[in-house]
Amino acid sequence: MTGGTETTALEYRSESRTPERWAPSIGRVAAARAGIELRSYFRNRQAVVFTFALPLVLLLIFGAIYSGNAPGTHTPMKQVLIAGIIASGIMSTTFSSLAVAIAVERDDGTLRRLAATPMSPVSYFLGKVAQAFVTGVLETVVLLAVGVGLFGLHLPDTGARWFTFVWVVVLGIVACSFLGIAYSRVAPNARAAAPVVQLPYLGLQLISGVFFVFTSLPGFMQVIAGCFPLKWMAQGLRSAFLSDSFQQSEAAGSWEHGRTALVLGGWCLAGLLLCLATFKWGRAKK
């Protein structure tokens, strides 16, 4: 009788672990993780202040420096700058923020503990992207408010321009989020994370038309920048905010909406594949 009781208990425990019956869905786990990520993020005041403040400080500094129109145009240089800074702000709250945060979580053992839960890597990715989406949108709203209030930025004046603004922001957030998750693997430990991440972030800002008119940069810099999302995010946002006459100052002499969508969409897919190929719950073996 005792044996029968033990067998029944064992069978019950076995059934309770059947994945098909009890495992939560990827979407439910991702939604739960997104809530945790957001609460954790906003409790870290230093990270919030630094992530949100850096693009804002850059906007205020360069906005105070620039005066007059962009070379060869009738468009105020400050408005050209704001579009680029918004793109940079999105990259800050996605690529930079996620890459550093995940490197820290891997180093302090958080990821190993998460590996013991029902959460799959895909659910983890989606939770991180959801958190980055919220913070990226908030950063964009803050920069828009400052741009309109202090620098006379003209908001999109047609439905088509608003639509362009929305899809550029959404694709930019997703692409940079996945790239940040994948790039976190490059940092060997938590202490090295910030400098390892800031190097490409700052470098791409300088060559992607964030602070300067893109076509004023050397040709080889334009080629390098064209391989990454930030250049296309900045160009797409310029097309939403600036008059169509400014497109003559772009490298192709047009806004290239089709190519912008193709490049950003391609980086969304490539970033996801890189995440799946490189992500590990623990540290890399030495």
XYZ file of N, CA and C in Angstrom:
858
model
N 0.829 -1.212 0.000
C 0.000 0.000 0.000
C 0.863 1.262 0.000
N 1.950 1.163 0.796
C 2.881 2.290 0.803
C 3.486 2.491 -0.564
N 3.873 1.343 -1.170
C 4.463 1.436 -2.508
C 3.490 2.045 -3.485
N 2.184 1.621 -3.351
C 1.195 2.180 -4.257
C 1.050 3.678 -4.077
N 1.104 4.121 -2.828
C 1.005 5.555 -2.554
C 2.168 6.312 -3.152
N 3.391 5.745 -3.020
C 4.579 6.390 -3.566
C 4.493 6.476 -5.081
N 3.998 5.377 -5.696
C 3.886 5.378 -7.153
C 2.917 6.453 -7.615
N 1.812 6.557 -6.899
C 0.825 7.573 -7.262
C 1.405 8.976 -7.124
N 2.164 9.214 -6.072
C 2.783 10.523 -5.862
C 3.783 10.835 -6.953
N 4.571 9.817 -7.320
C 5.550 10.017 -8.379
C 4.874 10.327 -9.702
N 3.792 9.583 -9.973
C 3.073 9.822 -11.216
C 2.477 11.231 -11.225
N 1.991 11.658 -10.069
C 1.397 12.995 -9.984
C 2.442 14.075 -10.241
N 3.627 13.902 -9.620
C 4.678 14.886 -9.824
C 5.124 14.896 -11.267
N 5.170 13.714 -11.879
C 5.569 13.640 -13.282
C 4.576 14.369 -14.172
N 3.270 14.152 -13.884
C 2.255 14.809 -14.688
C 2.287 16.321 -14.490
N 2.581 16.752 -13.252
C 2.579 18.188 -12.968
C 3.698 18.903 -13.691
N 4.690 18.145 -14.161
C 5.803 18.768 -14.863
C 5.675 18.642 -16.376
N 4.561 18.125 -16.837
C 4.387 17.948 -18.273
C 4.321 19.311 -18.946
N 5.262 19.638 -19.841
C 5.329 20.970 -20.424
C 4.067 21.343 -21.175
N 3.487 20.353 -21.900
C 2.326 20.663 -22.717
C 1.142 21.115 -21.864
N 1.115 20.659 -20.602
C -0.050 20.952 -19.769
C 0.138 22.179 -18.897
N 1.387 22.396 -18.451
C 1.593 23.409 -17.429
C 2.490 24.578 -17.847
N 3.274 24.426 -18.902
C 4.201 25.494 -19.271
C 3.441 26.735 -19.745
N 3.732 27.907 -19.188
C 3.057 29.132 -19.637
C 3.500 29.503 -21.045
N 2.678 30.261 -21.742
C 2.999 30.645 -23.115
C 4.117 31.675 -23.136
N 4.778 31.772 -24.289
C 5.849 32.748 -24.456
C 5.321 34.163 -24.232
N 4.124 34.435 -24.762
C 3.551 35.770 -24.621
C 3.261 36.148 -23.179
N 2.707 35.204 -22.403
C 2.394 35.498 -21.003
C 3.664 35.743 -20.195
N 4.666 34.919 -20.428
C 5.929 35.097 -19.704
C 6.576 36.422 -20.100
N 6.537 36.748 -21.399
C 7.125 38.003 -21.872
C 6.415 39.208 -21.262
N 5.081 39.147 -21.177
C 4.323 40.255 -20.592
C 4.660 40.432 -19.112
N 4.760 39.312 -18.401
C 5.124 39.383 -16.983
C 6.530 39.942 -16.817
N 7.430 39.497 -17.681
C 8.814 39.970 -17.600
C 8.904 41.458 -17.929
N 8.106 41.912 -18.882
C 8.115 43.330 -19.246
C 7.742 44.197 -18.048
N 6.738 43.767 -17.281
C 6.354 44.517 -16.090
C 7.477 44.584 -15.071
N 8.150 43.461 -14.880
C 9.277 43.421 -13.942
C 10.404 44.325 -14.423
N 10.698 44.272 -15.729
C 11.770 45.088 -16.293
C 11.488 46.575 -16.103
N 10.260 46.983 -16.334
C 9.914 48.399 -16.195
C 10.030 48.866 -14.748
N 9.534 48.057 -13.820
C 9.637 48.444 -12.401
C 11.099 48.522 -11.976
N 11.881 47.546 -12.395
C 13.298 47.531 -12.042
C 14.032 48.720 -12.651
N 13.703 49.034 -13.890
C 14.379 50.140 -14.584
C 14.120 51.473 -13.888
N 12.876 51.763 -13.593
C 12.550 53.070 -13.024
C 12.931 53.184 -11.546
N 13.253 52.070 -10.905
C 13.778 52.133 -9.543
C 15.258 52.495 -9.533
N 15.928 52.283 -10.652
C 17.348 52.608 -10.759
C 17.474 54.053 -11.236
N 17.426 54.977 -10.312
C 17.346 56.389 -10.669
C 18.572 56.869 -11.435
N 19.742 56.376 -11.074
C 20.950 56.807 -11.767
C 20.903 56.426 -13.238
N 20.479 55.188 -13.527
C 20.392 54.740 -14.916
C 19.358 55.552 -15.685
N 18.226 55.833 -15.044
C 17.167 56.603 -15.702
C 17.658 58.009 -16.034
N 18.276 58.664 -15.059
C 18.739 60.035 -15.256
C 19.793 60.088 -16.352
N 20.763 59.173 -16.313
C 21.837 59.210 -17.303
C 21.297 58.922 -18.698
N 20.456 57.899 -18.820
C 19.942 57.511 -20.131
C 19.107 58.617 -20.753
N 18.245 59.243 -19.950
C 17.373 60.287 -20.476
C 18.097 61.621 -20.616
N 19.064 61.876 -19.739
C 19.693 63.195 -19.712
C 20.716 63.391 -20.818
N 21.440 62.338 -21.206
C 22.518 62.512 -22.174
C 22.025 63.107 -23.492
N 21.018 62.530 -24.154
C 20.542 63.161 -25.397
C 19.996 64.571 -25.171
N 19.340 64.785 -24.029
C 18.786 66.104 -23.737
C 19.890 67.138 -23.562
N 20.949 66.771 -22.852
C 22.078 67.685 -22.661
C 22.745 67.998 -23.996
N 22.919 66.977 -24.830
C 23.513 67.199 -26.151
C 22.648 68.135 -26.988
N 21.335 67.967 -26.899
C 20.433 68.849 -27.640
C 20.577 70.287 -27.164
N 20.634 70.491 -25.855
C 20.748 71.843 -25.318
C 22.085 72.477 -25.688
N 23.160 71.696 -25.639
C 24.489 72.240 -25.957
C 24.586 72.613 -27.429
N 24.295 71.649 -28.309
C 24.427 71.924 -29.738
C 23.358 72.902 -30.212
N 22.182 72.879 -29.570
C 21.153 73.847 -29.928
C 21.574 75.268 -29.616
N 22.364 75.429 -28.552
C 22.872 76.753 -28.198
C 24.009 77.180 -29.121
N 24.755 76.197 -29.632
C 25.892 76.505 -30.506
C 25.431 76.899 -31.903
N 24.493 76.120 -32.453
C 24.083 76.333 -33.840
C 23.174 77.552 -33.974
N 23.377 78.281 -35.060
C 22.493 79.389 -35.422
C 22.438 79.447 -36.945
N 21.387 80.027 -37.459
C 21.266 80.125 -38.906
C 20.765 78.840 -39.530
N 20.820 78.805 -40.857
C 20.309 77.668 -41.608
C 21.396 76.651 -41.901
N 20.970 75.431 -42.198
C 21.906 74.402 -42.643
C 22.518 74.848 -43.963
N 23.797 74.556 -44.198
C 24.474 75.016 -45.416
C 23.706 74.665 -46.687
N 23.485 75.680 -47.528
C 22.833 75.464 -48.808
C 21.341 75.252 -48.743
N 20.728 75.519 -47.585
C 19.281 75.307 -47.433
C 18.654 76.502 -46.727
N 17.327 76.484 -46.663
C 16.595 77.486 -45.894
C 16.038 76.875 -44.606
N 16.591 75.741 -44.200
C 16.121 75.019 -43.017
C 17.013 75.344 -41.821
N 16.443 75.800 -40.715
C 17.263 76.088 -39.529
C 18.057 74.855 -39.086
N 19.330 75.048 -38.817
C 20.186 73.934 -38.418
C 19.710 73.303 -37.119
N 19.077 74.081 -36.267
C 18.588 73.529 -35.004
C 17.525 72.463 -35.238
N 16.699 72.647 -36.268
C 15.665 71.664 -36.544
C 16.258 70.395 -37.151
N 17.312 70.559 -37.938
C 18.033 69.383 -38.450
C 18.627 68.609 -37.281
N 19.183 69.341 -36.324
C 19.800 68.728 -35.148
C 18.790 67.943 -34.325
N 17.597 68.505 -34.113
C 16.612 67.847 -33.247
C 16.230 66.482 -33.789
N 16.034 66.373 -35.102
C 15.688 65.075 -35.694
C 16.774 64.048 -35.413
N 18.035 64.459 -35.547
C 19.138 63.544 -35.271
C 19.239 63.171 -33.805
N 19.012 64.141 -32.916
C 19.092 63.870 -31.483
C 17.982 62.925 -31.038
N 16.797 63.028 -31.632
C 15.722 62.088 -31.296
C 16.138 60.671 -31.676
N 16.741 60.513 -32.848
C 17.242 59.191 -33.251
C 18.304 58.703 -32.280
N 19.195 59.614 -31.871
C 20.231 59.264 -30.906
C 19.629 58.885 -29.560
N 18.574 59.595 -29.146
C 17.908 59.272 -27.887
C 17.287 57.893 -27.902
N 16.709 57.520 -29.038
C 16.149 56.174 -29.170
C 17.252 55.131 -29.027
N 18.392 55.379 -29.654
C 19.501 54.431 -29.546
C 20.027 54.353 -28.115
N 19.995 55.474 -27.402
C 20.463 55.497 -26.018
C 19.589 54.639 -25.117
N 18.261 54.750 -25.272
C 17.344 54.016 -24.399
C 17.160 52.562 -24.809
N 17.673 52.197 -25.962
C 17.522 50.820 -26.442
C 18.871 50.116 -26.479
N 19.669 50.415 -27.471
C 20.958 49.738 -27.639
C 21.846 49.884 -26.408
N 22.133 51.116 -26.021
C 23.067 51.348 -24.913
C 22.522 50.828 -23.590
N 21.287 51.177 -23.288
C 20.698 50.797 -22.004
C 20.595 49.285 -21.855
N 20.115 48.601 -22.892
C 19.939 47.150 -22.799
C 21.273 46.422 -22.765
N 22.223 46.854 -23.578
C 23.515 46.170 -23.616
C 24.201 46.214 -22.254
N 24.175 47.374 -21.609
C 24.800 47.505 -20.292
C 24.025 46.704 -19.249
N 22.700 46.821 -19.252
C 21.880 46.140 -18.244
C 22.031 44.627 -18.317
N 22.044 44.074 -19.521
C 22.148 42.618 -19.661
C 23.541 42.137 -19.279
N 24.566 42.917 -19.609
C 25.920 42.548 -19.196
C 26.018 42.493 -17.673
N 25.374 43.434 -16.998
C 25.365 43.439 -15.531
C 24.592 42.236 -15.001
N 23.444 41.944 -15.585
C 22.638 40.806 -15.140
C 23.368 39.487 -15.356
N 24.129 39.402 -16.406
C 24.893 38.176 -16.648
C 26.023 38.043 -15.629
N 26.634 39.175 -15.285
C 27.772 39.147 -14.379
C 27.359 38.879 -12.934
N 26.196 39.390 -12.512
C 25.799 39.212 -11.106
C 24.964 37.957 -10.864
N 24.781 37.146 -11.900
C 24.086 35.874 -11.729
C 22.589 35.917 -11.950
N 22.050 37.095 -12.282
C 20.604 37.196 -12.507
C 20.151 36.288 -13.643
N 20.914 36.255 -14.727
C 20.515 35.434 -15.874
C 20.535 33.947 -15.537
N 21.489 33.524 -14.730
C 21.524 32.106 -14.335
C 20.286 31.742 -13.517
N 19.858 32.656 -12.674
C 18.648 32.390 -11.892
C 17.417 32.356 -12.794
N 17.374 33.223 -13.786
C 16.248 33.221 -14.719
C 16.222 31.954 -15.563
N 17.397 31.382 -15.809
C 17.467 30.156 -16.609
C 16.767 28.996 -15.917
N 16.629 29.071 -14.594
C 15.968 27.998 -13.842
C 14.453 28.159 -13.814
N 13.939 29.209 -14.446
C 12.495 29.452 -14.501
C 11.948 28.971 -15.842
N 10.628 28.968 -16.007
C 10.049 28.540 -17.291
C 10.287 29.518 -18.441
N 10.963 30.622 -18.185
C 11.128 31.639 -19.214
C 12.131 31.219 -20.279
N 11.747 31.329 -21.535
C 12.633 31.035 -22.654
C 13.411 32.292 -23.024
N 14.521 32.151 -23.758
C 15.237 33.344 -24.216
C 14.354 34.304 -25.008
N 13.447 33.772 -25.830
C 12.573 34.640 -26.623
C 11.690 35.499 -25.715
N 11.142 34.912 -24.659
C 10.334 35.682 -23.710
C 11.174 36.762 -23.037
N 12.410 36.426 -22.732
C 13.317 37.398 -22.125
C 13.577 38.551 -23.092
N 13.842 38.204 -24.372
C 14.068 39.243 -25.378
C 12.862 40.172 -25.484
N 11.680 39.577 -25.578
C 10.465 40.373 -25.750
C 10.196 41.267 -24.542
N 10.486 40.765 -23.343
C 10.339 41.590 -22.153
C 11.265 42.790 -22.181
N 12.498 42.569 -22.611
C 13.465 43.660 -22.718
C 13.047 44.668 -23.785
N 12.585 44.168 -24.935
C 12.163 45.061 -26.013
C 10.962 45.896 -25.576
N 10.035 45.290 -24.841
C 8.872 46.035 -24.344
C 9.300 47.157 -23.405
N 10.247 46.856 -22.516
C 10.756 47.893 -21.614
C 11.435 49.009 -22.405
N 12.244 48.621 -23.405
C 12.935 49.611 -24.227
C 11.947 50.434 -25.047
N 10.858 49.806 -25.468
C 9.850 50.528 -26.245
C 9.226 51.645 -25.410
N 8.881 51.332 -24.176
C 8.276 52.343 -23.299
C 9.252 53.483 -23.039
N 10.485 53.155 -22.689
C 11.463 54.204 -22.388
C 11.848 54.981 -23.644
N 11.907 54.295 -24.791
C 12.216 54.985 -26.039
C 11.143 55.992 -26.417
N 9.891 55.617 -26.232
C 8.788 56.539 -26.521
C 8.814 57.725 -25.558
N 9.070 57.466 -24.277
C 9.144 58.555 -23.301
C 10.279 59.518 -23.635
N 11.431 58.973 -24.009
C 12.563 59.818 -24.399
C 12.201 60.680 -25.603
N 11.528 60.083 -26.571
C 11.120 60.818 -27.768
C 10.170 61.958 -27.420
N 9.217 61.696 -26.529
C 8.261 62.729 -26.113
C 8.980 63.887 -25.421
N 9.938 63.569 -24.553
C 10.692 64.613 -23.848
C 11.459 65.479 -24.839
N 12.154 64.850 -25.775
C 12.945 65.604 -26.752
C 12.056 66.425 -27.678
N 10.900 65.874 -28.047
C 9.959 66.640 -28.866
C 9.480 67.881 -28.117
N 9.161 67.716 -26.843
C 8.673 68.844 -26.049
C 9.726 69.945 -25.958
N 10.972 69.555 -25.724
C 12.054 70.541 -25.650
C 12.283 71.177 -27.014
N 12.249 70.359 -28.063
C 12.453 70.887 -29.406
C 11.400 71.909 -29.797
N 10.146 71.617 -29.486
C 9.055 72.545 -29.808
C 9.116 73.783 -28.919
N 9.351 73.573 -27.621
C 9.309 74.678 -26.676
C 10.489 75.628 -26.761
N 11.695 75.096 -26.992
C 12.899 75.931 -26.958
C 13.472 76.265 -28.326
N 13.261 75.385 -29.299
C 13.934 75.574 -30.585
C 12.983 75.718 -31.770
N 11.695 75.832 -31.497
C 10.747 76.086 -32.572
C 10.575 74.956 -33.566
N 10.746 73.728 -33.114
C 10.560 72.590 -34.013
C 9.116 72.539 -34.502
N 8.949 72.310 -35.802
C 7.617 72.158 -36.378
C 7.256 70.678 -36.397
N 6.165 70.321 -35.728
C 5.715 68.935 -35.727
C 5.197 68.555 -37.110
N 5.157 67.257 -37.429
C 4.626 66.824 -38.728
C 3.245 67.437 -38.975
N 3.034 67.939 -40.197
C 1.795 68.669 -40.485
C 0.813 67.897 -41.351
N 1.115 66.644 -41.662
C 0.186 65.817 -42.435
C 0.128 64.423 -41.832
N -0.925 63.697 -42.168
C -1.041 62.324 -41.691
C 0.082 61.446 -42.205
N 0.510 61.685 -43.443
C 1.593 60.885 -44.023
C 2.897 61.092 -43.259
N 3.157 62.333 -42.869
C 4.385 62.613 -42.112
C 4.321 61.979 -40.714
N 3.162 62.035 -40.077
C 3.022 61.376 -38.778
C 3.205 59.869 -38.916
N 2.680 59.306 -39.980
C 2.843 57.871 -40.208
C 4.316 57.522 -40.379
N 5.041 58.347 -41.138
C 6.485 58.129 -41.299
C 7.189 58.204 -39.955
N 6.845 59.205 -39.173
C 7.440 59.358 -37.844
C 7.227 58.101 -37.004
N 6.011 57.566 -37.008
C 5.684 56.412 -36.172
C 6.452 55.180 -36.617
N 6.459 54.862 -37.932
C 7.126 53.620 -38.329
C 8.639 53.710 -38.193
N 9.194 54.900 -38.367
C 10.645 55.040 -38.156
C 10.989 54.809 -36.686
N 10.206 55.395 -35.778
C 10.455 55.222 -34.344
C 10.290 53.763 -33.932
N 9.218 53.118 -34.385
C 8.960 51.728 -33.992
C 10.050 50.796 -34.516
N 10.367 50.891 -35.807
C 11.412 50.024 -36.364
C 12.766 50.323 -35.730
N 13.036 51.595 -35.462
C 14.301 51.950 -34.829
C 14.427 51.374 -33.430
N 13.349 51.439 -32.656
C 13.369 50.885 -31.302
C 13.601 49.383 -31.337
N 12.877 48.680 -32.184
C 13.006 47.221 -32.245
C 14.396 46.820 -32.715
N 14.885 47.453 -33.788
C 16.200 47.102 -34.324
C 17.303 47.347 -33.301
N 17.304 48.532 -32.688
C 18.359 48.860 -31.726
C 18.248 48.024 -30.455
N 17.037 47.632 -30.085
C 16.867 46.781 -28.899
C 17.494 45.412 -29.122
N 17.184 44.787 -30.242
C 17.764 43.477 -30.528
C 19.287 43.562 -30.646
N 19.781 44.626 -31.271
C 21.231 44.774 -31.390
C 21.875 44.987 -30.024
N 21.205 45.702 -29.135
C 21.730 45.889 -27.785
C 21.802 44.585 -27.018
N 20.761 43.748 -27.158
C 20.767 42.438 -26.498
C 21.917 41.590 -27.014
N 22.093 41.577 -28.335
C 23.171 40.775 -28.922
C 24.544 41.326 -28.541
N 24.682 42.655 -28.569
C 25.986 43.266 -28.296
C 26.399 43.112 -26.838
N 25.455 42.870 -25.949
C 25.795 42.702 -24.534
C 26.790 41.573 -24.333
N 26.829 40.648 -25.270
C 27.746 39.512 -25.165
C 29.206 39.945 -25.311
N 29.429 41.106 -25.914
C 30.799 41.578 -26.137
C 31.456 42.006 -24.829
N 30.671 42.553 -23.906
C 31.229 43.019 -22.631
C 31.656 41.831 -21.779
N 32.926 41.758 -21.366
C 33.388 40.612 -20.590
C 32.846 40.573 -19.164
N 32.507 41.738 -18.614
C 31.963 41.800 -17.255
C 31.215 43.114 -17.080
N 30.606 43.284 -15.910
C 29.775 44.465 -15.666
C 30.588 45.754 -15.683
N 31.803 45.722 -15.139
C 32.602 46.940 -15.074
C 33.028 47.426 -16.448
N 33.206 46.506 -17.372
C 33.629 46.886 -18.726
C 32.460 47.242 -19.627
N 31.240 47.012 -19.165
C 30.068 47.155 -20.037
C 29.910 48.575 -20.574
N 29.957 49.569 -19.684
C 29.695 50.946 -20.112
C 30.667 51.422 -21.188
N 31.989 51.322 -20.986
C 32.892 51.784 -22.045
C 32.797 50.968 -23.324
N 32.576 49.667 -23.208
C 32.454 48.824 -24.398
C 31.235 49.221 -25.216
N 30.168 49.619 -24.546
C 28.928 49.996 -25.241
C 28.986 51.431 -25.751
N 29.567 52.338 -24.981
C 29.577 53.745 -25.371
C 30.437 54.009 -26.599
N 31.448 53.203 -26.836
C 32.331 53.429 -27.984
C 31.567 53.402 -29.306
N 30.839 52.332 -29.635
C 30.089 52.359 -30.899
C 28.950 53.373 -30.891
N 28.333 53.579 -29.728
C 27.225 54.537 -29.649
C 27.697 55.946 -29.983
N 28.765 56.387 -29.358
C 29.277 57.730 -29.616
C 29.849 57.840 -31.024
N 30.540 56.790 -31.471
C 31.114 56.812 -32.812
C 30.055 56.950 -33.890
N 28.984 56.189 -33.768
C 27.917 56.259 -34.769
C 27.207 57.610 -34.746
N 27.099 58.227 -33.583
C 26.498 59.562 -33.527
C 27.282 60.558 -34.377
N 28.600 60.449 -34.345
C 29.449 61.417 -35.044
C 29.405 61.259 -36.554
N 29.117 60.055 -37.048
C 29.183 59.828 -38.498
C 27.812 59.588 -39.139
N 26.734 59.686 -38.364
C 25.412 59.328 -38.886
C 24.501 60.515 -39.151
N 25.042 61.721 -39.140
C 24.202 62.881 -39.408
C 23.380 63.330 -38.224
N 23.837 63.018 -37.021
C 23.127 63.454 -35.815
C 23.451 64.910 -35.495
N 24.729 65.256 -35.488
C 25.164 66.602 -35.126
C 25.493 67.478 -36.328
N 25.690 66.863 -37.481
C 26.101 67.594 -38.677
C 25.229 67.171 -39.860
N 25.189 68.019 -40.889
C 24.519 67.617 -42.126
C 25.262 66.410 -42.686
N 24.533 65.347 -42.978
C 25.163 64.072 -43.320
C 26.100 64.189 -44.512
N 25.711 64.931 -45.540
C 26.532 65.012 -46.753
C 27.775 65.875 -46.573
N 27.912 66.550 -45.432
C 29.131 67.318 -45.172
C 30.247 66.435 -44.629
N 29.925 65.191 -44.305
C 30.918 64.258 -43.772
C 31.705 63.612 -44.906
N 32.932 63.151 -44.630
C 33.715 62.451 -45.660
C 32.973 61.242 -46.211
N 33.237 60.920 -47.468
C 32.523 59.840 -48.133
C 32.630 58.504 -47.430
N 33.823 58.163 -46.916
C 33.982 56.856 -46.276
C 33.157 56.764 -44.991
N 32.988 57.903 -44.310
C 32.144 57.903 -43.111
C 30.681 57.678 -43.482
N 30.252 58.279 -44.588
C 28.880 58.080 -45.041
C 28.622 56.615 -45.380
N 29.605 55.971 -45.986
C 29.455 54.556 -46.343
C 29.332 53.701 -45.085
N 30.197 53.949 -44.104
C 30.155 53.177 -42.855
C 28.829 53.403 -42.137
N 28.422 54.661 -42.022
C 27.172 54.975 -41.318
C 25.971 54.332 -41.995
N 26.007 54.238 -43.325
C 24.894 53.657 -44.057
C 24.675 52.187 -43.786
N 25.637 51.551 -43.131
C 25.508 50.126 -42.805
C 24.750 49.897 -41.500
N 24.458 50.957 -40.756
C 23.867 50.805 -39.428
C 22.550 51.582 -39.317
N 21.717 51.222 -38.343
C 20.376 51.812 -38.262
C 20.327 53.307 -37.969
N 21.286 53.845 -37.190
C 21.152 55.220 -36.710
C 21.049 56.224 -37.850
N 21.843 56.045 -38.886
C 21.801 56.963 -40.031
C 20.413 57.002 -40.643
N 19.799 55.842 -40.791
C 18.491 55.753 -41.435
C 17.380 56.246 -40.510
N 17.546 56.058 -39.218
C 16.583 56.619 -38.271
C 16.599 58.143 -38.341
N 17.798 58.725 -38.337
C 17.909 60.181 -38.395
C 17.333 60.722 -39.704
N 17.631 60.050 -40.806
C 17.123 60.497 -42.101
C 15.599 60.380 -42.165
N 15.070 59.271 -41.660
C 13.620 59.095 -41.648
C 12.916 60.146 -40.812
N 13.502 60.502 -39.675
C 12.897 61.526 -38.825
C 13.007 62.909 -39.461
N 14.098 63.169 -40.164
C 14.196 64.448 -40.887
C 13.074 64.567 -41.919
N 12.757 63.448 -42.563
C 11.697 63.489 -43.577
C 10.336 63.785 -42.956
N 10.173 63.462 -41.674
C 8.904 63.728 -40.997
C 8.801 65.170 -40.518
N 9.936 65.776 -40.153
C 9.913 67.108 -39.549
C 10.260 68.243 -40.508
N 11.150 67.997 -41.453
C 11.662 69.074 -42.292
C 10.887 69.180 -43.601
N 11.007 70.325 -44.249
C 10.339 70.523 -45.536
C 10.986 69.633 -46.594
N 10.224 69.330 -47.636
C 10.728 68.441 -48.682
C 11.925 69.025 -49.421
N 12.111 70.329 -49.350
C 13.258 70.937 -50.026
C 14.579 70.457 -49.435
N 14.561 70.019 -48.171
C 15.811 69.597 -47.530
C 16.307 68.261 -48.063
N 15.437 67.484 -48.691
C 15.878 66.176 -49.169
C 16.974 66.285 -50.226
N 17.107 67.458 -50.845
C 18.198 67.643 -51.796
C 19.559 67.605 -51.100
N 19.569 67.800 -49.786
C 20.817 67.748 -49.022
C 21.140 66.347 -48.529
N 20.247 65.388 -48.781
C 20.527 64.001 -48.415
C 21.441 63.364 -49.457
N 22.069 62.273 -49.076
C 23.069 61.645 -49.943
C 22.499 61.253 -51.300
N 21.270 60.771 -51.333
C 20.651 60.328 -52.585
C 19.779 61.409 -53.212
N 19.682 62.576 -52.585
C 18.837 63.633 -53.110
C 17.362 63.390 -52.898
N 17.017 62.425 -52.047
C 15.618 62.120 -51.736
C 15.546 61.535 -50.336
N 14.323 61.372 -49.822
C 14.158 60.827 -48.472
C 14.389 59.320 -48.421
N 14.264 58.634 -49.518
C 14.487 57.175 -49.582
C 13.666 56.412 -48.540
N 12.394 56.667 -48.481
C 11.557 55.980 -47.496
C 11.591 54.467 -47.660
N 11.549 54.005 -48.903
C 11.573 52.560 -49.130
C 12.846 51.920 -48.615
N 13.975 52.535 -48.923
C 15.251 51.977 -48.460
C 15.376 52.086 -46.942
N 14.884 53.180 -46.371
C 14.923 53.329 -44.911
C 14.152 52.209 -44.231
N 12.940 51.936 -44.721
C 12.132 50.858 -44.146
C 12.808 49.508 -44.337
N 13.417 49.298 -45.506
C 14.086 48.029 -45.790
C 15.280 47.820 -44.863
N 16.097 48.856 -44.687
C 17.285 48.728 -43.836
C 16.887 48.513 -42.377
N 15.958 49.314 -41.877
C 15.551 49.165 -40.477
C 14.853 47.832 -40.243
N 13.990 47.433 -41.180
C 13.342 46.126 -41.054
C 14.345 44.995 -41.120
N 15.347 45.144 -42.006
C 16.395 44.128 -42.098
C 17.194 44.003 -40.816
N 17.459 45.145 -40.169
C 18.190 45.104 -38.904
C 17.343 44.521 -37.777
N 16.027 44.683 -37.846
C 15.151 44.022 -36.858
C 15.320 42.511 -36.950
N 15.275 41.989 -38.172
C 15.417 40.548 -38.373
C 16.828 40.086 -38.041
N 17.828 40.820 -38.537
C 19.214 40.439 -38.269
C 19.521 40.501 -36.776
N 18.994 41.517 -36.098
C 19.216 41.634 -34.660
C 18.622 40.474 -33.892
N 17.409 40.061 -34.271
C 16.784 38.912 -33.610
C 17.603 37.646 -33.828
N 18.066 37.438 -35.056
C 18.879 36.251 -35.348
C 20.192 36.283 -34.573
N 20.791 37.466 -34.448
C 22.019 37.591 -33.658
C 21.757 37.278 -32.190
N 20.619 37.724 -31.682
C 20.262 37.408 -30.292
C 20.172 35.902 -30.088
N 19.459 35.237 -30.979
C 19.273 33.792 -30.852
C 20.592 33.045 -30.985
N 21.504 33.579 -31.809
C 22.772 32.893 -32.052
C 23.798 33.128 -30.950
N 23.734 34.273 -30.286
C 24.797 34.637 -29.340
C 24.381 34.624 -27.879
N 23.078 34.662 -27.601
C 22.643 34.821 -26.214
C 22.911 33.565 -25.391
N 23.505 33.772 -24.220
C 23.731 32.702 -23.242
C 23.304 33.221 -21.873
N 22.768 32.308 -21.067
C 22.331 32.708 -19.734
C 23.505 33.000 -18.812
N 24.664 32.402 -19.078
C 25.817 32.589 -18.203
C 26.931 33.342 -18.887
N 28.059 33.492 -18.205
C 29.221 34.164 -18.763
C 29.850 33.321 -19.852
N 30.572 34.001 -20.741
C 31.323 33.275 -21.756
C 32.490 32.555 -21.096
N 32.788 31.358 -21.567
C 33.906 30.610 -21.013
C 35.220 31.211 -21.478
N 36.145 31.319 -20.552
C 37.449 31.897 -20.882
C 38.334 30.859 -21.555
